Coordinates of C-alpha atoms (C1' of nucleotides) in Angstrom, one line a residue:
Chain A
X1 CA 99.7 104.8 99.3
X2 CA 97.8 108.2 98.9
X3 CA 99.1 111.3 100.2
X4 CA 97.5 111.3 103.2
X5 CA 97.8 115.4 103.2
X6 CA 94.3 114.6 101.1
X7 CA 92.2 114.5 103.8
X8 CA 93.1 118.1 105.2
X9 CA 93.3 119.7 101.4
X10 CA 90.7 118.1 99.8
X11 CA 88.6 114.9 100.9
X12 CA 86.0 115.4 98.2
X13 CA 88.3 114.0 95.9
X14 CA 89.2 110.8 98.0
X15 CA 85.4 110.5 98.2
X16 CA 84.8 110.7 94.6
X17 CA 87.8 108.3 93.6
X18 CA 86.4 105.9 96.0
X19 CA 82.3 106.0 94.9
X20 CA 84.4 105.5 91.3
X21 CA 85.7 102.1 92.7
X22 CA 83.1 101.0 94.4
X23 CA 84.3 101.6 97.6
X24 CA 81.8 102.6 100.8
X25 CA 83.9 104.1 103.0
X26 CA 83.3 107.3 105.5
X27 CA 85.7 109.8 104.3
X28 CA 84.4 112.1 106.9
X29 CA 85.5 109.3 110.2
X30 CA 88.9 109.5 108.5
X31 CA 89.3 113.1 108.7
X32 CA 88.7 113.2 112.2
X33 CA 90.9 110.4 113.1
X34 CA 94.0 112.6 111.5
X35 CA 93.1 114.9 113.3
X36 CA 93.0 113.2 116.2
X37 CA 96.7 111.3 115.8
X38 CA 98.3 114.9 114.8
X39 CA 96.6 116.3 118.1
X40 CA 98.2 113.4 120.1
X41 CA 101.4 113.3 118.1
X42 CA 101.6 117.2 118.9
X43 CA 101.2 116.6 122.5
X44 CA 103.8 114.2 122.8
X45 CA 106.2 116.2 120.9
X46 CA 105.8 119.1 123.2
X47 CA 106.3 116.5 126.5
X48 CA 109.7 115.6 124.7
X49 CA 110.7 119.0 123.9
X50 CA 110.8 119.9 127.6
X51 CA 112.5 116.5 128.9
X52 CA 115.1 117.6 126.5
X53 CA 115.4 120.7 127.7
X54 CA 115.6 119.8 131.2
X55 CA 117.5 117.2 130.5
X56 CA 120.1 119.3 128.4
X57 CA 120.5 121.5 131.7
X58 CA 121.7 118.7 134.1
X59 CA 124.8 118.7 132.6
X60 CA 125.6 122.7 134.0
X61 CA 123.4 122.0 137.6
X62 CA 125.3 121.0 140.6
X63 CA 124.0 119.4 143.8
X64 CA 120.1 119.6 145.0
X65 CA 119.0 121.9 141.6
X66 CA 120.4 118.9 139.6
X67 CA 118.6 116.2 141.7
X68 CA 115.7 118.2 141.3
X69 CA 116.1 118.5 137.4
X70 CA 116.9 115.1 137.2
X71 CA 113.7 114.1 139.2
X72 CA 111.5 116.8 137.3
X73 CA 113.2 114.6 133.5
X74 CA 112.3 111.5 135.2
X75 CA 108.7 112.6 135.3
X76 CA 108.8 113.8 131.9
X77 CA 109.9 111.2 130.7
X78 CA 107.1 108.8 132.1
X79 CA 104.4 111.5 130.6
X80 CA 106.3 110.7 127.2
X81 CA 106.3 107.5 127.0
X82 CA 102.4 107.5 127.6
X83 CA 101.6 109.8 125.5
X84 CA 104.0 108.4 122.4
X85 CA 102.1 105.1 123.5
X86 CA 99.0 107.2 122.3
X87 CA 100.1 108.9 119.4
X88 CA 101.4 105.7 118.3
X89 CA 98.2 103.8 118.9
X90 CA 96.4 106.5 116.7
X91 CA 98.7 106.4 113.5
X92 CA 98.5 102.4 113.5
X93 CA 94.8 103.2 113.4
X94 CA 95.1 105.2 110.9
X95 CA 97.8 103.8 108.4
X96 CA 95.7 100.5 109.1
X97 CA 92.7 101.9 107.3
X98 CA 95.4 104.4 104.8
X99 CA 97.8 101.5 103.3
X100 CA 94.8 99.5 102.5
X101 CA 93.4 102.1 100.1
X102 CA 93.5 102.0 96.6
X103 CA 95.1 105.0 94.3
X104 CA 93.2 107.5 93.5
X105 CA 91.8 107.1 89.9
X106 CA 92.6 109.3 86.8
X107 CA 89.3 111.0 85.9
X108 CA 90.0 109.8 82.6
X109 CA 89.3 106.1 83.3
X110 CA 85.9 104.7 82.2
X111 CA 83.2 104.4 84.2
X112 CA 82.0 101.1 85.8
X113 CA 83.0 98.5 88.4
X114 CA 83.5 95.2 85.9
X115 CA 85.8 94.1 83.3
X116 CA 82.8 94.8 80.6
X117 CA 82.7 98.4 81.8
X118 CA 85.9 98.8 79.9
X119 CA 86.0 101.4 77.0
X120 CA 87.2 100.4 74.0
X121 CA 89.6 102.4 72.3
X122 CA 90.0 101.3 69.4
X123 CA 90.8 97.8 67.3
X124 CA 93.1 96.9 65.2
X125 CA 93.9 93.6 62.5
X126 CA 90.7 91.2 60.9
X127 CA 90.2 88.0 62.6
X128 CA 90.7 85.5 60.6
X129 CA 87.6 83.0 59.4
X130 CA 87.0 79.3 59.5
X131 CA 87.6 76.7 62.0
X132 CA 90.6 77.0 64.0
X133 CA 91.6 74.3 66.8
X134 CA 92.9 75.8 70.2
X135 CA 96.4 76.0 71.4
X136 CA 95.2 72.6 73.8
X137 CA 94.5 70.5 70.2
X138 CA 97.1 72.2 68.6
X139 CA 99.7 71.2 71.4
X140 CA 98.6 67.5 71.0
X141 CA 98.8 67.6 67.1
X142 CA 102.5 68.7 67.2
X143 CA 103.4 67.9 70.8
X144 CA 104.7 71.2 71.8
X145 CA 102.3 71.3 74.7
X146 CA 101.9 68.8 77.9
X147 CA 99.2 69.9 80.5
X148 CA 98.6 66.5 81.9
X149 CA 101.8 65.4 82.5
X150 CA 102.7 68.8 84.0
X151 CA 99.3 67.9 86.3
X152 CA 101.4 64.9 87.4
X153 CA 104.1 66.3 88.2
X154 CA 102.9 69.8 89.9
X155 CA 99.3 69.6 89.9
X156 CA 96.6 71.9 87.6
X157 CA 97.0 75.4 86.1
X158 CA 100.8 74.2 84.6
X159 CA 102.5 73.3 81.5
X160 CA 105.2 72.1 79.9
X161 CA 105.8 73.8 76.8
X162 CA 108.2 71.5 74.5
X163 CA 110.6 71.8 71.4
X164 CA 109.5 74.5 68.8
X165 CA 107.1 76.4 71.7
X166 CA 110.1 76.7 74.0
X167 CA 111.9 78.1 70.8
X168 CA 109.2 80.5 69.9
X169 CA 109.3 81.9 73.9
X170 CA 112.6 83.0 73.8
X171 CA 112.7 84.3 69.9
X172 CA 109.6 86.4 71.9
X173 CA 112.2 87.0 73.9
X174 CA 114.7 88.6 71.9
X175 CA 112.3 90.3 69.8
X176 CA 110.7 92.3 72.3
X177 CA 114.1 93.3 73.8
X178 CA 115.7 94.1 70.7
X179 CA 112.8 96.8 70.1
X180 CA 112.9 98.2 73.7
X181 CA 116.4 98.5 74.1
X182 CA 116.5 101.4 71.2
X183 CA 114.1 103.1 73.0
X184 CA 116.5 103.5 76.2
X185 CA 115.0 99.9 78.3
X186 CA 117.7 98.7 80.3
X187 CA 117.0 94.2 80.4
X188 CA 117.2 92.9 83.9
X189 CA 116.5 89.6 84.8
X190 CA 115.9 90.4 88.6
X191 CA 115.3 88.4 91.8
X192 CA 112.1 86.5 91.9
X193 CA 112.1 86.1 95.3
X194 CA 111.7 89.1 97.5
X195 CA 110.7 90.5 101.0
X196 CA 107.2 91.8 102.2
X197 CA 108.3 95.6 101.4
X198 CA 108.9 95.0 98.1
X199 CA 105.1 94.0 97.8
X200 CA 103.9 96.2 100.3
X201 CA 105.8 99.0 98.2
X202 CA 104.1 98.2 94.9
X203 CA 100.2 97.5 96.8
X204 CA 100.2 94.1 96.4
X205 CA 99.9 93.8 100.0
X206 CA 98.2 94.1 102.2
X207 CA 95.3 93.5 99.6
X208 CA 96.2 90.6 97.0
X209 CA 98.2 88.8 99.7
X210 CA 96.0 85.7 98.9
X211 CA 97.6 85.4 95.2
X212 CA 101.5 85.8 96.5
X213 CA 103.4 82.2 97.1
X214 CA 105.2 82.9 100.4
X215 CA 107.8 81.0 101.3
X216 CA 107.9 81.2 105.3
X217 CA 110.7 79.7 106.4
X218 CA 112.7 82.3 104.7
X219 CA 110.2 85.0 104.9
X220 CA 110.3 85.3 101.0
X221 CA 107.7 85.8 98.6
X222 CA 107.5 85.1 94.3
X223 CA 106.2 87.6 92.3
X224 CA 103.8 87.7 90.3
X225 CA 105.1 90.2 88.0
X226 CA 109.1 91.5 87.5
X227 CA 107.3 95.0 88.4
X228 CA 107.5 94.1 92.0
X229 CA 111.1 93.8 91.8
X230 CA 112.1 96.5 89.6
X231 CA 110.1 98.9 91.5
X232 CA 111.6 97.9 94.5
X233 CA 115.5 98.3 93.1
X234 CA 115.8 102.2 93.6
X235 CA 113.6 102.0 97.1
X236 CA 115.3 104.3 99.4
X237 CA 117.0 106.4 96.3
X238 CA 116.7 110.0 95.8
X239 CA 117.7 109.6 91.5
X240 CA 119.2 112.6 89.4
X241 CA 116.6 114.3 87.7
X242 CA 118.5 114.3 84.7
X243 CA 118.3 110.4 84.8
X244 CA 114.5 110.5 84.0
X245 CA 113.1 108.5 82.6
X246 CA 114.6 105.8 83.9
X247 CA 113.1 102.6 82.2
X248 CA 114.1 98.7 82.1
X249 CA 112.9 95.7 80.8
X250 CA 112.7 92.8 82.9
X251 CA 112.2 89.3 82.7
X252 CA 111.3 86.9 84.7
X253 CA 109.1 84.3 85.7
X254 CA 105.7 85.1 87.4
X255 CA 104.5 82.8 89.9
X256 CA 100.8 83.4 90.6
X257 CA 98.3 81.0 93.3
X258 CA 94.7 82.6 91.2
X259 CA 92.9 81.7 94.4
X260 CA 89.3 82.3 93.5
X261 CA 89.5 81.4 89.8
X262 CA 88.2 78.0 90.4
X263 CA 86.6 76.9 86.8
X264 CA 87.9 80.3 85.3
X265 CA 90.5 79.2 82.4
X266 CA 91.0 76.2 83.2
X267 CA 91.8 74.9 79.9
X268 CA 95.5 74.7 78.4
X269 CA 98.1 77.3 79.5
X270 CA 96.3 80.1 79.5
X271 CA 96.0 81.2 82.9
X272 CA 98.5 79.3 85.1
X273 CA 100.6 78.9 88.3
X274 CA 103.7 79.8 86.4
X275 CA 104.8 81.5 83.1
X276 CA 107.3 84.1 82.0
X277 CA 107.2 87.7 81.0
X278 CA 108.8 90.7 79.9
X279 CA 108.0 93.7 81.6
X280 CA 108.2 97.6 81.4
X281 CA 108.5 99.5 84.0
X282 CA 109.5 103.2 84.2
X283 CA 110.3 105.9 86.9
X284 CA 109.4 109.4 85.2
X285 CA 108.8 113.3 86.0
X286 CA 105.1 113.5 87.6
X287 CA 104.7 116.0 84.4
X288 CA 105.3 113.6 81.9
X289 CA 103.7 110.3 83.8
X290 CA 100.8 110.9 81.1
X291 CA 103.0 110.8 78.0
X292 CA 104.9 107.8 79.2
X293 CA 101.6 106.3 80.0
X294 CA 101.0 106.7 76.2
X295 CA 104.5 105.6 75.3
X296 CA 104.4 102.2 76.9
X297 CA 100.9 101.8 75.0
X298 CA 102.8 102.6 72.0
X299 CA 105.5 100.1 72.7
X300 CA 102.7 97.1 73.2
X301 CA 101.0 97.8 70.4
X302 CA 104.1 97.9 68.3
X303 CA 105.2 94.5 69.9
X304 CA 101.7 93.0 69.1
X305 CA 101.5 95.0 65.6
X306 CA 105.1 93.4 64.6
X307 CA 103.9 89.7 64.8
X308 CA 100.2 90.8 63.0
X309 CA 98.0 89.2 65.7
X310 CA 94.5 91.1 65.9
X311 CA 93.8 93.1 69.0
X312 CA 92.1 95.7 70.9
X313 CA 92.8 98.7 73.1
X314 CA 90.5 98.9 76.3
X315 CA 90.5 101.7 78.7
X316 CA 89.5 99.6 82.2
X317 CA 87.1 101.0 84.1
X318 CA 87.8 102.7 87.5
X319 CA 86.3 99.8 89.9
X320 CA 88.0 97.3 87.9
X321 CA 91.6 98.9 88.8
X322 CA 94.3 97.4 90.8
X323 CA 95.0 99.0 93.8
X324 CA 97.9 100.7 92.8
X325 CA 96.9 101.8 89.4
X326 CA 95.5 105.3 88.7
X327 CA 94.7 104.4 84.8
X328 CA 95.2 101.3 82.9
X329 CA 95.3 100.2 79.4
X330 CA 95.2 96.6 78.4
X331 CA 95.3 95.1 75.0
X332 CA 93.4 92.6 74.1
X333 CA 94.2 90.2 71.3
X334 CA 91.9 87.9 69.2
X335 CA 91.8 84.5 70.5
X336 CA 90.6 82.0 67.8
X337 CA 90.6 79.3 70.1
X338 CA 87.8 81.2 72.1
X339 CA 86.6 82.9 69.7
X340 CA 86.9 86.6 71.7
X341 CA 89.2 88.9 72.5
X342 CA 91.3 88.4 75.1
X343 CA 94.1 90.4 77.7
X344 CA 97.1 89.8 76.5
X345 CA 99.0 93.0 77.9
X346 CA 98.2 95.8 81.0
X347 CA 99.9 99.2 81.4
X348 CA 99.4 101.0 84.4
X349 CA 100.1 104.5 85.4
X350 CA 101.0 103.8 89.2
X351 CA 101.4 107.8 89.9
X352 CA 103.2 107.9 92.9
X353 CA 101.2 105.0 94.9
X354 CA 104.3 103.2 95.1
X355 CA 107.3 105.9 95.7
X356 CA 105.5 107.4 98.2
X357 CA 105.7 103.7 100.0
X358 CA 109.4 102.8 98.6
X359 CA 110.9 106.1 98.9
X360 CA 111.7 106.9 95.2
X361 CA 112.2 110.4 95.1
X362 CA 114.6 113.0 92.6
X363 CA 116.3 116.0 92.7
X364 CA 113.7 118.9 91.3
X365 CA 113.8 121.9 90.7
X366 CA 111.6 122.5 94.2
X367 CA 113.6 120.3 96.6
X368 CA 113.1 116.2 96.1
X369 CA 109.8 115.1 94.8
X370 CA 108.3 111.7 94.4
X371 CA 108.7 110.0 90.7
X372 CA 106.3 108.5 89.4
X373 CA 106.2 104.6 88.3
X374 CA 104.6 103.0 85.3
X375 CA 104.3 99.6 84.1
X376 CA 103.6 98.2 81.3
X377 CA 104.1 93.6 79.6
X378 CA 105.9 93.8 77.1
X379 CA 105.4 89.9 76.1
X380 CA 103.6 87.4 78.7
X381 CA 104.3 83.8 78.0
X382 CA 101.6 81.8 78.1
X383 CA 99.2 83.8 76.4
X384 CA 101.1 85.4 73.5
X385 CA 102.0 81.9 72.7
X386 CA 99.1 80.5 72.5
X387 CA 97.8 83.8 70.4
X388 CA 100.2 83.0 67.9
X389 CA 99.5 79.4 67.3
X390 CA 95.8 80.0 67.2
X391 CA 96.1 82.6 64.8
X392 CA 98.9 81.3 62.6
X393 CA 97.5 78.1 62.3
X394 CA 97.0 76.9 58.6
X395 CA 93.8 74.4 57.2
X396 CA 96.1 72.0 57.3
X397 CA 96.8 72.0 60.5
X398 CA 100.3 73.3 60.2
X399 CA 101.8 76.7 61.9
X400 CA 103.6 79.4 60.4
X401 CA 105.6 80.9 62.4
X402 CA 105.2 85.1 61.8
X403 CA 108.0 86.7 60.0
X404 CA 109.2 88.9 62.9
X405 CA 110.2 86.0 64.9
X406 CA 111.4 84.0 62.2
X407 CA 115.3 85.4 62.3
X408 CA 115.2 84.1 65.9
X409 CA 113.4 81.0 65.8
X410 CA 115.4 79.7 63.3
X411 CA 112.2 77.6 61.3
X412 CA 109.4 78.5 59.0
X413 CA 106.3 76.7 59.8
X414 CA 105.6 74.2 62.9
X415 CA 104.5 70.8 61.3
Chain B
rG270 C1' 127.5 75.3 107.3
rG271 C1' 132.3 77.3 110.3
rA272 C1' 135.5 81.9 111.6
rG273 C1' 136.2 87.1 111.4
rA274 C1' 135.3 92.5 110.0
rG275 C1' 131.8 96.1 109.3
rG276 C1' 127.0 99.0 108.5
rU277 C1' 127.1 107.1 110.1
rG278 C1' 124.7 112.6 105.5
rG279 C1' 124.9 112.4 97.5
rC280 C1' 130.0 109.8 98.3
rC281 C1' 134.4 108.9 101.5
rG282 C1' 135.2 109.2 106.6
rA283 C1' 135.7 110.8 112.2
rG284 C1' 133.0 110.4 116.6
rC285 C1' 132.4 105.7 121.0
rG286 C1' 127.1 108.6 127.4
rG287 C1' 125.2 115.2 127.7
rU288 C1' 128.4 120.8 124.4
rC289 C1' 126.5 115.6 118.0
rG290 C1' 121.9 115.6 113.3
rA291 C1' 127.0 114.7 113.6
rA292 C1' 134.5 117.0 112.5
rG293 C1' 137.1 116.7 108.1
rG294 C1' 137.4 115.7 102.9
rC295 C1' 135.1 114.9 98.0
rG296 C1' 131.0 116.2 95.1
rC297 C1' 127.2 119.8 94.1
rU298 C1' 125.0 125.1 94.3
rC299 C1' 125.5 130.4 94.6
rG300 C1' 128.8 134.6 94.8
rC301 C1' 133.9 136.8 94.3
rC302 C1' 138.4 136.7 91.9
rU303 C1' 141.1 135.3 87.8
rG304 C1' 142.2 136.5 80.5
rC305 C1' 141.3 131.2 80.0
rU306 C1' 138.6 124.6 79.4
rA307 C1' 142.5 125.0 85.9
rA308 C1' 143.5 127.0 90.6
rG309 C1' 142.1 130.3 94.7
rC310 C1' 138.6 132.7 98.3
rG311 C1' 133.6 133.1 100.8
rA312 C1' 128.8 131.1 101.8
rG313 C1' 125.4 127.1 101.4
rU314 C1' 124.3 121.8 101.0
rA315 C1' 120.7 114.9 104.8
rG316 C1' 115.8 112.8 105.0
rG317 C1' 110.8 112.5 107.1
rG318 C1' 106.8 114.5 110.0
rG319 C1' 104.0 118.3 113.0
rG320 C1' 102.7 123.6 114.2
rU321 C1' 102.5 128.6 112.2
rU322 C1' 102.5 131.3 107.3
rA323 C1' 99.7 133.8 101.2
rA324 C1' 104.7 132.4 100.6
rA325 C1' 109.6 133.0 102.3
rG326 C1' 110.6 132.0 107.1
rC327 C1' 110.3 130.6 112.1
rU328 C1' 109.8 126.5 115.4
rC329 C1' 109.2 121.4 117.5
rC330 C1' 109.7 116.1 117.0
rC331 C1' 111.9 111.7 114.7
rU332 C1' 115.9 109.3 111.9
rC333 C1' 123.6 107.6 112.6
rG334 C1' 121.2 99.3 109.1
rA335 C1' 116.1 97.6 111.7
rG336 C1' 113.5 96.7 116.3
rG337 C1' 113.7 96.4 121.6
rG338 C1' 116.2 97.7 126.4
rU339 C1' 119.3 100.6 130.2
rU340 C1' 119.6 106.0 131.6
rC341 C1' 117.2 112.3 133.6
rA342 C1' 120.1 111.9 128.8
rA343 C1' 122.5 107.0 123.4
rA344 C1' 125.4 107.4 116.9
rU345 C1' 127.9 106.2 121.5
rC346 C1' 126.2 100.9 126.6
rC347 C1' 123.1 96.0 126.4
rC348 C1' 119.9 92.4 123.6
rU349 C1' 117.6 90.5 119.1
rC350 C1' 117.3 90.6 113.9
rC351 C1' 118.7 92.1 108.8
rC352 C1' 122.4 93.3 105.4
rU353 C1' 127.5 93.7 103.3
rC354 C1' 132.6 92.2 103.0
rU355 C1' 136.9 88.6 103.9
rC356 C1' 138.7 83.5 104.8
rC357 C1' 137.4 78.1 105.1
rG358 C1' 133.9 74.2 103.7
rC359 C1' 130.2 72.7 100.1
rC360 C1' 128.3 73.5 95.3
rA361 C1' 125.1 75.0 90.0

RNA sequence: GGAGAGGUGGCCGAGCGGUCGAAGGCGCUCGCCUGCUAAGCGAGUAGGGGGUUAAAGCUCCCUCGAGGGUUCAAAUCCCUCCCUCUCCGCCA
């Protein structure tokens, strides 16, 4: 959620960070209908003041000047409650619209509306030449990888993942904790399941409600992403500025419905209802959200670096955002399979979309401010599998396994 | 699943219709004192929102787990829900 103190400071900006997204929206209805719920909420305020006052001096009356104060209350109280009914009216109006808004975007994200709008940063590693099969025939040749029996037993978009792939998830695993935890990540393996603040809090909801799994007779929800979770630990929390940053590494599985992705991906385990991840996520100083931005960056590219798979660095244009994020990176990594470059990481500097909704604030130096919250993969399962049998595969057909996993995976080559 | 206890400020903990946004303690901050990694003394110290202000400040409203209700008036009474803890049962 935006501060909605924008609209009396400086709408302009609202208005540009919107046209940025893509977003029509009258900026100039919104003002007004502030203004008109602080009016109302005013006018109520002033009712109550007097109620309490009169009703404060009951206590000292005796006889008819306390019937008469207790009949003047009695009307006061009515007038309240209407106009509370009013102000109250207004401000659902008005959050309606407000919750539903996306962040407002960095000025330094790229331009454009779609995924190809993305600037790219910069690349990094050779892909490699020649014929390669893709994770799908590669699964088949070594039996590491079951889509149709996982479409018997669940339906499409699953896997099961088998034998030396199951090893190679949780040497990814242990890798990418071992080189976080240095760098002051705390691991967590947090709940999956959660309530509706939790995704209200982080902006998956109201607006990506449609790709949450909801389980109503509980009134739970999966995430998608341990973000959700870990953002959601300190809601409520007013942290020790001294304990900035604070940052973890979670993992957990991600449970997502891709409703609208019909025909998108369908092949193999690369976009599916269920994998596992590893994820960033960091509660800073508003003055050094930037840097940390940058730091998480570092952290993927060091993670993708260490195991020598190709990639690129792409800054994602503003109307292809999230709606929490004010600036995102993704990294991209060569997929020989398809033959392009695809996301195999996303960092997002959240600003402070979500404390402002979760109530994450610290201790400054001028009274309690809201921290901000970044989040960045660290390893996601499906994907960063399959980008390392693709690219490690051998003319023979064989896999070698690359040399940062190979203390934890316990084997050279697959087949 | 059964039985019980409880949810109050950064923490502990009183209050059980008006004088309570809330005693007391701890912690923290500032000042004083003290010749020593301590003690003592004084002051301050919940969050959110609105109005006014250059700012400081002043002022009003809301919040004692959440949401409803009773009442002129609720932390205090009633209802519903959530959560935590203890015991029993079941169980990875």
């Amino acid at each position: 959620m935006i501060d909605p103190r924008i609209l009396r400071t400086e709408p302009s900006t609202l208005e540009e960070s919107l046209r940025r997204r893509g977003i029509d929206l009258d900026v100039t209805s919104l003002v007004a209908l502030d203004e008109r719920r602080r009016v109302e909420r005013m006018r109520a305020e002033e009712i109550r003041a007097e109620q309490k006052n009169v009703g404060k001096s009951v206590s000292k009356l005796q006889g008819d000047e306390r019937q008469a104060a207790i009949a003047r209350a009695g009307e006061l109280s009515t007038a309240y409650k209407e106009a509370l009914a009013a102000a109250d009216a207004s401000d659902a109006e008005f959050n309606e619209i407000w919750v539903a808004l996306p962040n407002l975007v960095d000025e330094t994200a790229a331009d454009g509306t779609e995924e190809e709008d993305a600037e790219t940063l910069r690349v990094w590693g050779e892909p490699g030449e020649g014929d390669f099969l893709d994770h799908v025939e590669l699964g088949e040749k070594h039996g590491f990888l079951d889509i149709e029996r996982a479409a018997k037993v669940s339906g499409s978009r699953f896997g099961f993942l088998l034998g030396p792939l199951v090893r190679l998830e949780f040497a990814l695993v242990n890798y990418a904790l071992d080189r976080l935890e240095p760098h002051g990540f705390t691991p967590v393996v947090p709940p999956v399941l959660v309530r509706d603040h939790a995704l209200y809090g982080t902006g998956f909801f109201p607006g990506d409600a449609d790709q949450v799994y909801s389980l109503p007779a509980d009134d739970l929800y999966l995430v998608g992403t341990s973000e959700v979770s870990l953002a959601a630990m300190h809601a409520d929390e007013i942290l020790d500025q001294d304990s900035l940053p604070l940052r973890y590494a979670g993992f957990s599985t991600c449970f997502r419905r891709e409703s609208g992705t019909y025909g998108k991906d369908t092949r193999g385990i690369f976009r599916v209802h269920q994998f596992d991840k590893v994820e960033m996520f960091a509660f800073v100083h508003p003055d050094t959200a930037q840097d940390e931005h940058d730091f998480l960056l570092a952290r993927e590219e060091e993670l993708v670096q260490g195991l020598g798979i190709p990639y690129r660095v792409m800054n994602i244009a503003a109307g292809d955002l999230g709606s929490s994020a004010a600036k995102k990176y993704d990294i991209e990594a060569w997929f020989p399979g398809q033959g392009r470059y695809r996301e195999i990481t996303s960092t997002s500097n959240t600003t402070d979309f979500q404390s402002r909704r979760l109530k994450i604030r610290f201790r400054g130096d001028e009274g309690n401010q809201l921290v901000y919250t970044l989040n960045g993969t660290a390893i996601a399962m499906g994907r960063w599998l399959i980008s390392i049998v693709e690219n490690y595969q051998q003319p023979d057909g064989s896999i070698v396994v690359p040399e940062a996993l190979r203390p934890y995976v316990g084997f050279d080559t697959i087949g």
